[in-house]
């Protein structure tokens, strides 16, 4: 296979640290956001120069991180990041670069994260099962350069089409193991009743929560409900404002778990824990299934629903699905 490895490294120190203008206090701290992005692109026949689109993509990801604080890490997935192209490679997975190892510089520690293009099928299984395990499967294919994980926009088949038996094996593992996706960084945010009283750092009980999510986050909800919460595993939403919402299944056991049936919502202002029983899981699942979000391109004004549970001490959940643009505009104007 004729190929070149185009390490299109996005130097955050050039685009971001010039604005931050700060020196790290210790060599153990991260340099800037602590990572640089790489991508390996397959060379086309008679191509003498690297294409320009990967650079624009990495710059766009850098801009997103700088504007929103959304930090990328290995195991993440980025839906629709290549949706403007006609290729079947529309999404991206993130892994640690196997060639460029974590480096210690005089500005701090920096690791290299590789952006890997994927199809709809590959993204779906990465979300439902495990990004890391799908990336490991992808390394078995010559069409992706094996360990190099080349991005080839002309790749017309997913790994599940290249190996007809792989889908069955993956579905079997998914059914046995459930989803390994324990958190997501997404365009979402939450609000509590009388939230202004929760900023002293101590956890307090609440009886009303409003959770605002975008369409991409909403599409993940059925998976989270059935492959995580229904299997008694917790799930974390890291919001656009840097705060976390943690959904805790009823029989979940952890020393950091503060919620009970008597106090199903606890928050200290930065973190909010919500107890999710079987009834709530089923009600949310039916709600999302009825919406048929896979067929929706946008949500219009908004989609909202109130869930009230007398068996959770009369806890009320207001769920609102709104556009990504409105979520971003909300934080730009507040």
XYZ file of C-alpha atoms in Angstrom:
334
model
C 0.000 0.000 0.000
C 1.382 3.362 -1.012
C 0.836 5.759 1.820
C 2.423 8.487 3.758
C 1.881 9.318 7.366
C 0.777 12.899 7.537
C 1.183 13.900 11.171
C -0.877 17.049 10.978
C -0.180 18.134 14.516
C -2.295 20.964 15.810
C -0.058 22.928 18.160
C -2.278 24.358 20.868
C 0.662 26.396 22.093
C 0.566 28.355 18.838
C -3.184 28.948 18.674
C -4.171 28.918 22.321
C -1.208 29.490 24.615
C -0.451 32.758 22.834
C -3.788 33.910 24.196
C -3.447 32.349 27.603
C 0.072 33.736 28.150
C 0.754 31.727 31.235
C 3.624 29.614 32.432
C 3.058 26.370 34.265
C 4.159 26.282 37.883
C 5.440 22.745 37.757
C 6.805 20.405 35.124
C 4.122 17.954 36.233
C 1.335 20.234 34.993
C -0.134 20.087 31.515
C 1.021 22.330 28.724
C -2.103 24.307 27.845
C -4.919 21.802 27.541
C -2.424 18.955 27.811
C -2.654 17.513 24.321
C -2.031 18.000 20.621
C -4.038 16.405 17.855
C -2.684 14.246 15.040
C -4.193 12.619 11.999
C -2.807 10.102 9.540
C -4.182 10.428 6.030
C -3.891 7.885 3.238
C -2.007 9.138 0.196
C -3.863 9.135 -3.092
C -2.161 7.982 -6.288
C -0.125 10.796 -7.857
C -0.726 13.018 -4.834
C 2.386 15.066 -4.113
C 1.206 17.300 -1.286
C -0.878 16.600 1.819
C -4.544 17.661 1.528
C -5.680 20.794 3.329
C -8.957 19.546 4.830
C -7.336 17.727 7.797
C -5.665 20.959 8.909
C -8.999 22.797 8.787
C -10.625 19.987 10.762
C -7.996 20.068 13.498
C -8.214 23.860 13.649
C -11.982 23.618 14.073
C -11.545 21.157 16.949
C -9.013 23.506 18.556
C -11.452 26.406 18.238
C -14.227 24.343 19.813
C -12.001 23.429 22.766
C -10.849 26.997 23.294
C -14.356 28.474 23.065
C -16.241 25.897 25.130
C -13.587 24.242 27.300
C -14.630 20.872 25.899
C -11.493 18.783 26.405
C -10.896 15.785 24.140
C -9.470 12.526 25.441
C -8.801 9.009 24.213
C -12.009 7.012 23.898
C -14.065 10.025 22.830
C -16.185 10.082 19.693
C -17.081 13.134 17.593
C -20.267 12.698 15.512
C -20.748 14.412 12.149
C -17.376 16.147 12.174
C -16.930 15.231 8.479
C -20.580 15.477 7.481
C -19.885 18.153 4.847
C -18.160 15.614 2.609
C -19.800 13.008 0.371
C -17.714 10.289 1.977
C -19.022 7.480 4.176
C -16.367 8.591 6.668
C -18.515 11.132 8.518
C -17.470 10.850 12.150
C -14.312 10.570 14.235
C -12.982 8.502 17.119
C -10.145 9.613 19.384
C -7.269 7.420 20.526
C -3.803 7.911 21.941
C -1.266 8.195 19.137
C 0.642 4.908 19.051
C 3.780 6.503 17.606
C 3.990 9.887 19.315
C 4.177 9.267 23.036
C 3.409 11.651 25.897
C 6.189 14.232 26.159
C 7.472 16.344 29.022
C 8.402 19.844 27.848
C 9.550 22.926 29.693
C 5.992 24.209 29.368
C 4.510 21.046 30.916
C 3.240 17.640 29.923
C 1.605 17.038 26.532
C 0.144 13.891 24.998
C -0.780 13.222 21.381
C -4.340 12.264 20.483
C -5.063 10.809 17.063
C -8.273 11.602 15.176
C -9.547 8.512 13.331
C -12.325 8.712 10.728
C -15.218 6.248 10.967
C -18.496 5.303 9.295
C -22.020 5.361 10.738
C -21.750 1.685 11.665
C -18.391 2.097 13.381
C -19.603 5.118 15.357
C -22.778 3.300 16.406
C -20.862 0.352 17.840
C -18.292 2.674 19.454
C -21.143 4.414 21.259
C -23.074 1.287 22.131
C -20.113 -0.860 23.138
C -16.657 0.737 23.458
C -14.671 3.258 21.410
C -11.389 1.662 22.457
C -12.525 -1.833 21.460
C -13.782 -0.657 18.066
C -10.462 1.099 17.444
C -8.654 -2.127 18.304
C -10.831 -3.986 15.792
C -10.086 -1.343 13.150
C -6.350 -1.995 13.563
C -6.880 -5.473 12.098
C -7.716 -4.096 8.664
C -5.201 -3.343 5.939
C -7.660 -0.846 4.434
C -7.036 1.370 7.480
C -3.288 0.862 7.537
C -3.537 -1.490 10.515
C -1.941 0.216 13.550
C -1.620 3.499 11.640
C -5.427 3.907 11.506
C -5.342 5.897 8.288
C -8.160 8.246 7.373
C -9.304 7.456 3.839
C -12.306 9.462 2.679
C -12.647 7.080 -0.270
C -13.144 4.069 1.990
C -16.567 2.777 0.986
C -17.026 -0.067 3.478
C -17.073 -0.236 7.252
C -15.093 -2.907 9.072
C -18.396 -4.750 9.553
C -18.827 -4.916 5.785
C -15.218 -5.907 5.203
C -15.644 -8.802 7.667
C -19.158 -10.239 7.447
C -18.806 -12.166 10.713
C -17.577 -9.215 12.783
C -21.012 -7.662 13.343
C -22.379 -10.862 14.894
C -19.377 -11.180 17.204
C -19.615 -7.541 18.264
C -23.346 -7.763 18.961
C -22.719 -10.840 21.078
C -20.073 -8.999 23.117
C -22.318 -5.953 23.475
C -25.170 -8.057 24.827
C -22.819 -9.760 27.273
C -20.831 -6.731 28.456
C -23.127 -3.746 27.930
C -21.748 -0.319 27.084
C -18.350 0.807 28.343
C -19.249 4.436 27.650
C -19.521 5.843 31.175
C -19.602 9.545 30.347
C -20.072 11.986 27.506
C -18.960 15.575 26.974
C -21.800 17.238 25.145
C -23.794 20.390 24.557
C -26.001 20.156 27.606
C -26.574 21.951 30.899
C -28.794 21.602 33.940
C -30.595 23.896 36.346
C -32.118 23.292 39.788
C -34.908 24.994 41.656
C -33.460 27.601 44.009
C -30.041 26.821 42.560
C -28.461 30.008 43.852
C -28.428 28.469 47.334
C -26.220 25.540 46.188
C -22.981 27.420 45.590
C -21.393 26.933 49.028
C -19.764 23.650 47.962
C -21.941 21.416 50.120
C -24.373 18.876 48.691
C -28.038 19.686 49.297
C -31.271 17.966 48.286
C -33.561 19.317 45.553
C -36.884 18.215 44.154
C -36.815 19.777 40.679
C -34.282 19.488 37.850
C -34.293 20.934 34.344
C -31.956 19.181 31.935
C -31.288 20.851 28.568
C -29.696 18.722 25.834
C -28.993 19.033 22.127
C -30.107 16.586 19.442
C -26.865 14.573 19.430
C -27.061 14.059 23.188
C -30.730 13.082 22.904
C -29.875 10.412 20.329
C -27.557 8.778 22.868
C -30.181 8.577 25.594
C -31.807 5.229 24.625
C -28.352 3.620 24.637
C -27.481 5.163 28.007
C -30.779 4.042 29.510
C -30.650 0.416 28.318
C -26.936 -0.363 28.079
C -25.782 1.547 31.177
C -28.500 2.445 33.683
C -30.640 -0.655 33.138
C -27.521 -2.740 33.808
C -26.970 -0.848 37.090
C -24.078 1.296 35.848
C -23.966 5.052 36.425
C -23.531 7.634 33.666
C -22.035 11.141 33.653
C -22.963 14.080 31.415
C -20.188 16.666 31.359
C -21.952 19.849 30.327
C -20.877 22.776 28.232
C -20.532 24.874 31.402
C -18.065 22.414 32.948
C -20.588 21.031 35.438
C -21.523 17.358 35.691
C -24.860 15.559 35.890
C -24.572 11.995 37.201
C -27.395 9.518 36.663
C -27.290 6.864 39.385
C -29.290 3.616 39.035
C -31.323 2.511 42.033
C -29.140 -0.437 43.078
C -25.823 1.252 42.352
C -23.295 0.922 45.174
C -20.532 3.499 45.536
C -19.165 5.435 48.500
C -19.492 8.687 46.536
C -23.179 8.107 45.852
C -25.283 10.502 47.940
C -28.785 10.101 46.496
C -31.548 8.043 48.090
C -35.279 7.540 47.509
C -35.901 10.207 50.138
C -33.410 12.606 48.483
C -33.216 11.598 44.794
C -31.422 14.804 43.705
C -28.315 16.113 45.434
C -26.064 18.911 44.226
C -23.219 21.132 45.368
C -23.558 23.493 42.406
C -20.794 21.885 40.322
C -22.043 18.302 40.412
C -25.593 17.004 40.470
C -26.487 13.403 41.293
C -29.869 12.028 40.243
C -31.317 8.714 41.393
C -32.865 6.846 38.451
C -35.211 3.969 39.235
C -36.629 1.381 36.841
C -39.824 3.368 36.329
C -37.906 6.490 35.289
C -35.645 4.489 32.961
C -38.651 2.945 31.215
C -40.530 6.261 30.984
C -37.550 8.047 29.457
C -36.872 5.193 27.056
C -40.462 5.210 25.757
C -40.321 8.996 25.388
C -37.144 8.907 23.281
C -38.312 5.959 21.193
C -41.514 7.791 20.303
C -39.552 10.849 19.154
C -37.690 8.840 16.464
C -34.740 11.206 16.676
C -32.656 9.299 14.120
C -34.975 10.664 11.448
C -34.795 14.262 12.644
C -32.300 16.757 11.199
C -33.193 19.465 13.710
C -35.496 19.981 16.692
C -37.153 23.258 15.722
C -38.071 25.466 18.679
C -37.652 22.747 21.319
C -39.027 19.426 22.534
C -39.908 19.258 26.220
C -41.448 16.827 28.665
C -42.076 16.833 32.398
C -41.592 13.626 34.391
C -43.053 13.488 37.905
C -42.392 10.630 40.327
C -44.178 10.323 43.635
C -42.135 7.191 44.436
C -38.982 9.350 44.332
C -40.211 11.820 46.935
C -42.228 13.784 44.336
C -39.175 14.516 42.196
C -39.827 16.467 38.971
C -37.605 16.230 35.896
C -38.023 18.738 33.070
C -36.265 17.447 29.972
C -35.752 19.885 27.098
C -34.210 19.076 23.708
C -33.036 22.247 22.001
C -30.670 23.087 19.156
C -26.908 23.207 19.664
C -26.887 26.804 18.467
C -29.348 27.876 21.159
C -27.298 26.178 23.858
C -24.139 27.947 22.670
C -25.977 31.268 22.366
C -27.312 30.888 25.898
C -23.797 30.767 27.325
C -22.473 33.499 25.088
C -25.219 35.850 26.281
C -25.183 34.920 29.979
